Amino acid sequence: MIFKQLFTALEFLTILPVPAANWSEEEFGRSSVWYPLAGAILGLAAASFFWLTRQFFPNSTAAVLTTIFWAVLTGGLHLDGFSDCCDGFFASVTAEKRLQIMKDPCHGTFAVLGLVLLICCKITCIADLSGENDFLLFPLIASLGRLSILAIIRLPLANPNGMAASLKKNVPPYALWAGAAAPLLLAVSLGWAGLVLILTASLTVFAVSRLALAKIHGINGDVLGMSVELTEMVVLLAASFLAGNLLP
């Protein structure tokens, strides 16, 4: 049962080759407990790739390749939600119209601009992370991104249907606290720097939740994706800042 839930989480959040879980809607929700651990596995893969590419390329090139690798491993799942939110949230229209814009498969100017800025920021920050703690940092960052889903899933739904509604209906009540185990262990291993990154992620998730409530009066699948991407980006920024101070 445990492995099936973990495989379900990995199958949903990544394109990693795992045994097909053939999950039901209820199993899909219960697998959310394992999202942070799935994120840690994703981060470990990214850290390994970054280390490997740094053996052959300068840090800047390795950072570009790692950012591409990271995005490919997720199948662009969260980037799609982030771009939809950029289009909807920055439009000067009603909440109902924003939701319609977010459903449009065509991306507009705000989506393109948001993606460019996000990816440029990630590349620059990853280029700064070439210390001995990369194999803790990358898993922590990716794990915190997925933990953000569990942190905001209890907010009101902007749409009674869709992925977020299905997930919320079946998420176990203990999911947030159980899911926090993996990032907390990684953060403790990093000392004070890890605690700073935990606080940074918490503030980012709070800001995302306030923004979603203000713009569309709740959450949907796109907001969950945006939460993952923004949490990763802001924590990467914090890690970049700490790289020359608290992190060897």
mmCIF file of C-alpha atoms in Angstrom:
data_model
loop_
_atom_site.group_PDB
_atom_site.id
_atom_site.type_symbol
_atom_site.label_atom_id
_atom_site.label_comp_id
_atom_site.label_asym_id
_atom_site.label_seq_id
_atom_site.Cartn_x
_atom_site.Cartn_y
_atom_site.Cartn_z
ATOM 1 C CA MET A 1 0.000 0.000 0.000
ATOM 2 C CA ILE A 2 2.771 2.434 0.941
ATOM 3 C CA PHE A 3 4.736 1.764 -2.231
ATOM 4 C CA LYS A 4 1.605 2.061 -4.357
ATOM 5 C CA GLN A 5 0.868 5.496 -2.882
ATOM 6 C CA LEU A 6 4.460 6.618 -3.431
ATOM 7 C CA PHE A 7 4.406 5.317 -7.009
ATOM 8 C CA THR A 8 1.099 7.132 -7.556
ATOM 9 C CA ALA A 9 2.668 10.373 -6.340
ATOM 10 C CA LEU A 10 5.728 9.881 -8.548
ATOM 11 C CA GLU A 11 3.603 8.936 -11.553
ATOM 12 C CA PHE A 12 1.486 12.077 -11.156
ATOM 13 C CA LEU A 13 4.249 14.568 -10.324
ATOM 14 C CA THR A 14 7.066 13.286 -12.544
ATOM 15 C CA ILE A 15 7.859 11.271 -15.644
ATOM 16 C CA LEU A 16 10.213 9.008 -13.697
ATOM 17 C CA PRO A 17 9.855 5.362 -14.760
ATOM 18 C CA VAL A 18 7.914 3.769 -11.899
ATOM 19 C CA PRO A 19 5.536 0.789 -11.897
ATOM 20 C CA ALA A 20 2.082 1.887 -13.091
ATOM 21 C CA ALA A 21 -0.075 2.431 -10.006
ATOM 22 C CA ASN A 22 -3.497 2.332 -11.759
ATOM 23 C CA TRP A 23 -4.884 4.595 -9.061
ATOM 24 C CA SER A 24 -8.471 5.430 -8.224
ATOM 25 C CA GLU A 25 -9.651 8.920 -7.273
ATOM 26 C CA GLU A 26 -9.459 8.027 -3.584
ATOM 27 C CA GLU A 27 -5.947 6.600 -3.943
ATOM 28 C CA PHE A 28 -4.942 9.722 -5.871
ATOM 29 C CA GLY A 29 -5.892 11.880 -2.887
ATOM 30 C CA ARG A 30 -4.267 9.620 -0.311
ATOM 31 C CA SER A 31 -1.024 9.563 -2.275
ATOM 32 C CA SER A 32 -0.637 13.299 -1.590
ATOM 33 C CA VAL A 33 1.017 12.420 1.729
ATOM 34 C CA TRP A 34 3.995 11.312 -0.346
ATOM 35 C CA TYR A 35 4.258 14.449 -2.518
ATOM 36 C CA PRO A 36 7.135 15.968 -0.498
ATOM 37 C CA LEU A 37 9.090 12.698 -0.605
ATOM 38 C CA ALA A 38 8.453 12.478 -4.348
ATOM 39 C CA GLY A 39 9.793 16.026 -4.566
ATOM 40 C CA ALA A 40 12.891 15.022 -2.619
ATOM 41 C CA ILE A 41 13.506 12.180 -5.083
ATOM 42 C CA LEU A 42 13.093 14.634 -7.960
ATOM 43 C CA GLY A 43 15.510 17.041 -6.273
ATOM 44 C CA LEU A 44 18.055 14.283 -5.761
ATOM 45 C CA ALA A 45 17.894 13.473 -9.467
ATOM 46 C CA ALA A 46 18.383 17.171 -10.299
ATOM 47 C CA ALA A 47 21.323 17.466 -7.882
ATOM 48 C CA SER A 48 22.959 14.414 -9.439
ATOM 49 C CA PHE A 49 22.478 15.852 -12.918
ATOM 50 C CA PHE A 50 23.889 19.234 -11.827
ATOM 51 C CA TRP A 51 26.959 17.546 -10.340
ATOM 52 C CA LEU A 52 27.467 15.482 -13.491
ATOM 53 C CA THR A 53 27.142 18.402 -15.903
ATOM 54 C CA ARG A 54 29.530 20.513 -13.806
ATOM 55 C CA GLN A 55 32.242 17.957 -14.544
ATOM 56 C CA PHE A 56 32.109 18.946 -18.218
ATOM 57 C CA PHE A 57 30.658 22.473 -18.382
ATOM 58 C CA PRO A 58 30.938 25.801 -16.546
ATOM 59 C CA ASN A 59 28.416 26.411 -13.757
ATOM 60 C CA SER A 60 26.267 28.662 -15.932
ATOM 61 C CA THR A 61 25.868 26.051 -18.657
ATOM 62 C CA ALA A 62 25.313 23.298 -16.099
ATOM 63 C CA ALA A 63 22.592 25.441 -14.498
ATOM 64 C CA VAL A 64 20.792 25.849 -17.834
ATOM 65 C CA LEU A 65 20.934 22.118 -18.520
ATOM 66 C CA THR A 66 19.791 21.297 -14.978
ATOM 67 C CA THR A 67 16.836 23.683 -15.220
ATOM 68 C CA ILE A 68 15.790 21.987 -18.460
ATOM 69 C CA PHE A 69 16.267 18.552 -16.895
ATOM 70 C CA TRP A 70 14.209 19.602 -13.841
ATOM 71 C CA ALA A 71 11.349 20.857 -16.000
ATOM 72 C CA VAL A 72 11.391 17.767 -18.218
ATOM 73 C CA LEU A 73 11.248 15.444 -15.199
ATOM 74 C CA THR A 74 8.007 17.120 -14.085
ATOM 75 C CA GLY A 75 6.532 16.985 -17.579
ATOM 76 C CA GLY A 76 5.982 20.748 -17.333
ATOM 77 C CA LEU A 77 3.042 20.029 -15.006
ATOM 78 C CA HIS A 78 3.586 22.900 -12.582
ATOM 79 C CA LEU A 79 4.898 25.310 -15.211
ATOM 80 C CA ASP A 80 1.597 24.977 -17.065
ATOM 81 C CA GLY A 81 -0.355 25.935 -13.940
ATOM 82 C CA PHE A 82 2.005 28.822 -13.249
ATOM 83 C CA SER A 83 1.621 30.212 -16.765
ATOM 84 C CA ASP A 84 -2.182 29.927 -16.626
ATOM 85 C CA CYS A 85 -2.181 31.853 -13.344
ATOM 86 C CA CYS A 86 0.014 34.570 -14.845
ATOM 87 C CA ASP A 87 -2.505 35.090 -17.638
ATOM 88 C CA GLY A 88 -5.522 35.037 -15.340
ATOM 89 C CA PHE A 89 -4.248 36.870 -12.274
ATOM 90 C CA PHE A 90 -2.773 39.826 -14.132
ATOM 91 C CA ALA A 91 -5.858 40.463 -16.257
ATOM 92 C CA SER A 92 -7.986 43.396 -15.107
ATOM 93 C CA VAL A 93 -11.257 41.448 -15.103
ATOM 94 C CA THR A 94 -13.622 39.725 -12.681
ATOM 95 C CA ALA A 95 -12.767 36.508 -10.842
ATOM 96 C CA GLU A 96 -15.132 34.554 -13.098
ATOM 97 C CA LYS A 97 -13.449 35.910 -16.217
ATOM 98 C CA ARG A 98 -10.030 35.102 -14.777
ATOM 99 C CA LEU A 99 -11.074 31.472 -14.382
ATOM 100 C CA GLN A 100 -12.203 31.414 -18.014
ATOM 101 C CA ILE A 101 -8.856 32.844 -19.123
ATOM 102 C CA MET A 102 -6.999 30.215 -17.092
ATOM 103 C CA LYS A 103 -8.909 27.436 -18.879
ATOM 104 C CA ASP A 104 -7.844 28.735 -22.298
ATOM 105 C CA PRO A 105 -5.132 26.395 -23.683
ATOM 106 C CA CYS A 106 -3.543 29.336 -25.510
ATOM 107 C CA HIS A 107 -1.014 31.286 -23.441
ATOM 108 C CA GLY A 108 -0.851 35.065 -23.569
ATOM 109 C CA THR A 109 1.761 37.740 -22.940
ATOM 110 C CA PHE A 110 1.657 37.492 -19.154
ATOM 111 C CA ALA A 111 2.209 33.726 -19.291
ATOM 112 C CA VAL A 112 5.200 34.041 -21.611
ATOM 113 C CA LEU A 113 6.702 36.869 -19.562
ATOM 114 C CA GLY A 114 6.153 34.992 -16.309
ATOM 115 C CA LEU A 115 7.769 31.813 -17.640
ATOM 116 C CA VAL A 116 10.790 33.693 -18.984
ATOM 117 C CA LEU A 117 11.350 35.506 -15.687
ATOM 118 C CA LEU A 118 10.828 32.345 -13.639
ATOM 119 C CA ILE A 119 13.226 30.238 -15.701
ATOM 120 C CA CYS A 120 15.879 32.973 -15.833
ATOM 121 C CA CYS A 121 15.674 33.323 -12.064
ATOM 122 C CA LYS A 122 16.000 29.566 -11.545
ATOM 123 C CA ILE A 123 18.998 29.305 -13.858
ATOM 124 C CA THR A 124 20.807 32.181 -12.156
ATOM 125 C CA CYS A 125 20.186 30.813 -8.668
ATOM 126 C CA ILE A 126 21.152 27.241 -9.548
ATOM 127 C CA ALA A 127 24.421 28.554 -11.009
ATOM 128 C CA ASP A 128 25.243 29.910 -7.537
ATOM 129 C CA LEU A 129 24.742 26.517 -5.887
ATOM 130 C CA SER A 130 27.886 24.501 -6.386
ATOM 131 C CA GLY A 131 28.772 23.651 -2.791
ATOM 132 C CA GLU A 132 28.982 20.404 -0.888
ATOM 133 C CA ASN A 133 25.372 20.730 0.293
ATOM 134 C CA ASP A 134 23.753 20.458 -3.152
ATOM 135 C CA PHE A 135 22.580 16.907 -2.445
ATOM 136 C CA LEU A 136 20.612 18.271 0.523
ATOM 137 C CA LEU A 137 19.583 21.607 -0.988
ATOM 138 C CA PHE A 138 18.013 20.376 -4.210
ATOM 139 C CA PRO A 139 15.885 17.692 -2.511
ATOM 140 C CA LEU A 140 14.820 20.222 0.147
ATOM 141 C CA ILE A 141 13.800 22.824 -2.433
ATOM 142 C CA ALA A 142 11.794 20.367 -4.536
ATOM 143 C CA SER A 143 10.272 18.813 -1.417
ATOM 144 C CA LEU A 144 9.131 22.192 -0.080
ATOM 145 C CA GLY A 145 7.560 22.960 -3.449
ATOM 146 C CA ARG A 146 5.380 19.839 -3.243
ATOM 147 C CA LEU A 147 4.650 20.387 0.448
ATOM 148 C CA SER A 148 3.098 23.719 -0.552
ATOM 149 C CA ILE A 149 0.307 21.766 -2.265
ATOM 150 C CA LEU A 150 -0.642 20.196 1.056
ATOM 151 C CA ALA A 151 -0.384 23.573 2.786
ATOM 152 C CA ILE A 152 -3.016 25.263 0.608
ATOM 153 C CA ILE A 153 -5.270 22.363 -0.379
ATOM 154 C CA ARG A 154 -7.671 23.133 2.500
ATOM 155 C CA LEU A 155 -8.462 26.590 1.103
ATOM 156 C CA PRO A 156 -11.846 27.142 -0.584
ATOM 157 C CA LEU A 157 -12.155 25.863 -4.132
ATOM 158 C CA ALA A 158 -12.434 28.368 -6.957
ATOM 159 C CA ASN A 159 -13.971 25.619 -9.071
ATOM 160 C CA PRO A 160 -16.045 22.732 -7.640
ATOM 161 C CA ASN A 161 -14.706 20.431 -10.355
ATOM 162 C CA GLY A 162 -11.252 19.582 -11.616
ATOM 163 C CA MET A 163 -8.027 18.182 -10.222
ATOM 164 C CA ALA A 164 -7.874 20.312 -7.075
ATOM 165 C CA ALA A 165 -11.436 19.363 -6.124
ATOM 166 C CA SER A 166 -10.695 15.672 -6.614
ATOM 167 C CA LEU A 167 -7.509 15.936 -4.600
ATOM 168 C CA LYS A 168 -9.022 17.967 -1.763
ATOM 169 C CA LYS A 169 -11.880 15.495 -1.322
ATOM 170 C CA ASN A 170 -9.508 12.616 -0.604
ATOM 171 C CA VAL A 171 -6.491 14.207 1.098
ATOM 172 C CA PRO A 172 -5.996 12.628 4.552
ATOM 173 C CA PRO A 173 -6.339 15.091 7.471
ATOM 174 C CA TYR A 174 -2.788 14.311 8.589
ATOM 175 C CA ALA A 175 -1.252 14.822 5.131
ATOM 176 C CA LEU A 176 0.447 18.163 5.843
ATOM 177 C CA TRP A 177 2.133 17.030 9.048
ATOM 178 C CA ALA A 178 3.141 13.618 7.722
ATOM 179 C CA GLY A 179 4.360 15.127 4.462
ATOM 180 C CA ALA A 180 6.461 17.685 6.330
ATOM 181 C CA ALA A 181 8.732 14.943 7.698
ATOM 182 C CA ALA A 182 10.979 14.739 4.620
ATOM 183 C CA PRO A 183 11.663 18.491 4.224
ATOM 184 C CA LEU A 184 12.120 18.923 7.978
ATOM 185 C CA LEU A 185 14.760 16.196 8.102
ATOM 186 C CA LEU A 186 16.571 17.754 5.141
ATOM 187 C CA ALA A 187 16.335 21.232 6.677
ATOM 188 C CA VAL A 188 17.716 20.074 10.022
ATOM 189 C CA SER A 189 20.646 18.499 8.180
ATOM 190 C CA LEU A 190 21.483 21.954 6.795
ATOM 191 C CA GLY A 191 21.399 23.654 10.199
ATOM 192 C CA TRP A 192 20.341 27.298 10.450
ATOM 193 C CA ALA A 193 20.306 27.660 6.677
ATOM 194 C CA GLY A 194 17.701 24.917 6.414
ATOM 195 C CA LEU A 195 15.461 26.651 8.936
ATOM 196 C CA VAL A 196 15.763 29.899 6.971
ATOM 197 C CA LEU A 197 14.654 28.066 3.828
ATOM 198 C CA ILE A 198 11.684 26.536 5.690
ATOM 199 C CA LEU A 199 10.618 30.011 6.831
ATOM 200 C CA THR A 200 11.064 31.367 3.299
ATOM 201 C CA ALA A 201 8.841 28.628 1.894
ATOM 202 C CA SER A 202 6.188 29.262 4.558
ATOM 203 C CA LEU A 203 6.025 32.970 3.748
ATOM 204 C CA THR A 204 5.834 32.215 0.026
ATOM 205 C CA VAL A 205 2.955 29.775 0.495
ATOM 206 C CA PHE A 206 1.115 32.331 2.624
ATOM 207 C CA ALA A 207 1.552 34.967 -0.099
ATOM 208 C CA VAL A 208 0.343 32.570 -2.805
ATOM 209 C CA SER A 209 -2.749 31.666 -0.787
ATOM 210 C CA ARG A 210 -3.615 35.346 -0.200
ATOM 211 C CA LEU A 211 -3.124 36.092 -3.894
ATOM 212 C CA ALA A 212 -5.341 33.203 -4.987
ATOM 213 C CA LEU A 213 -8.113 34.199 -2.595
ATOM 214 C CA ALA A 214 -7.929 37.795 -3.788
ATOM 215 C CA LYS A 215 -7.892 36.972 -7.506
ATOM 216 C CA ILE A 216 -10.218 33.963 -7.913
ATOM 217 C CA HIS A 217 -11.597 33.503 -4.375
ATOM 218 C CA GLY A 218 -9.961 30.115 -3.908
ATOM 219 C CA ILE A 219 -7.697 27.487 -5.421
ATOM 220 C CA ASN A 220 -7.723 25.211 -8.439
ATOM 221 C CA GLY A 221 -5.195 22.948 -10.114
ATOM 222 C CA ASP A 222 -3.401 25.893 -11.703
ATOM 223 C CA VAL A 223 -2.923 27.565 -8.323
ATOM 224 C CA LEU A 224 -1.398 24.368 -6.957
ATOM 225 C CA GLY A 225 1.086 24.388 -9.835
ATOM 226 C CA MET A 226 1.869 28.056 -9.289
ATOM 227 C CA SER A 227 2.457 27.378 -5.604
ATOM 228 C CA VAL A 228 5.024 24.696 -6.424
ATOM 229 C CA GLU A 229 6.885 26.876 -8.917
ATOM 230 C CA LEU A 230 6.916 30.059 -6.828
ATOM 231 C CA THR A 231 7.934 28.200 -3.683
ATOM 232 C CA GLU A 232 10.827 26.586 -5.534
ATOM 233 C CA MET A 233 11.890 29.878 -7.084
ATOM 234 C CA VAL A 234 11.807 31.932 -3.878
ATOM 235 C CA VAL A 235 13.570 29.221 -1.876
ATOM 236 C CA LEU A 236 16.192 29.032 -4.635
ATOM 237 C CA LEU A 237 16.641 32.798 -4.292
ATOM 238 C CA ALA A 238 17.109 32.423 -0.553
ATOM 239 C CA ALA A 239 19.565 29.552 -1.066
ATOM 240 C CA SER A 240 21.506 31.674 -3.543
ATOM 241 C CA PHE A 241 21.706 34.480 -0.983
ATOM 242 C CA LEU A 242 22.856 32.066 1.708
ATOM 243 C CA ALA A 243 25.380 30.338 -0.548
ATOM 244 C CA GLY A 244 28.103 32.833 0.308
ATOM 245 C CA ASN A 245 27.173 33.088 3.977
ATOM 246 C CA LEU A 246 25.715 30.096 5.837
ATOM 247 C CA LEU A 247 26.248 27.390 3.237
ATOM 248 C CA PRO A 248 29.719 25.955 2.545
#
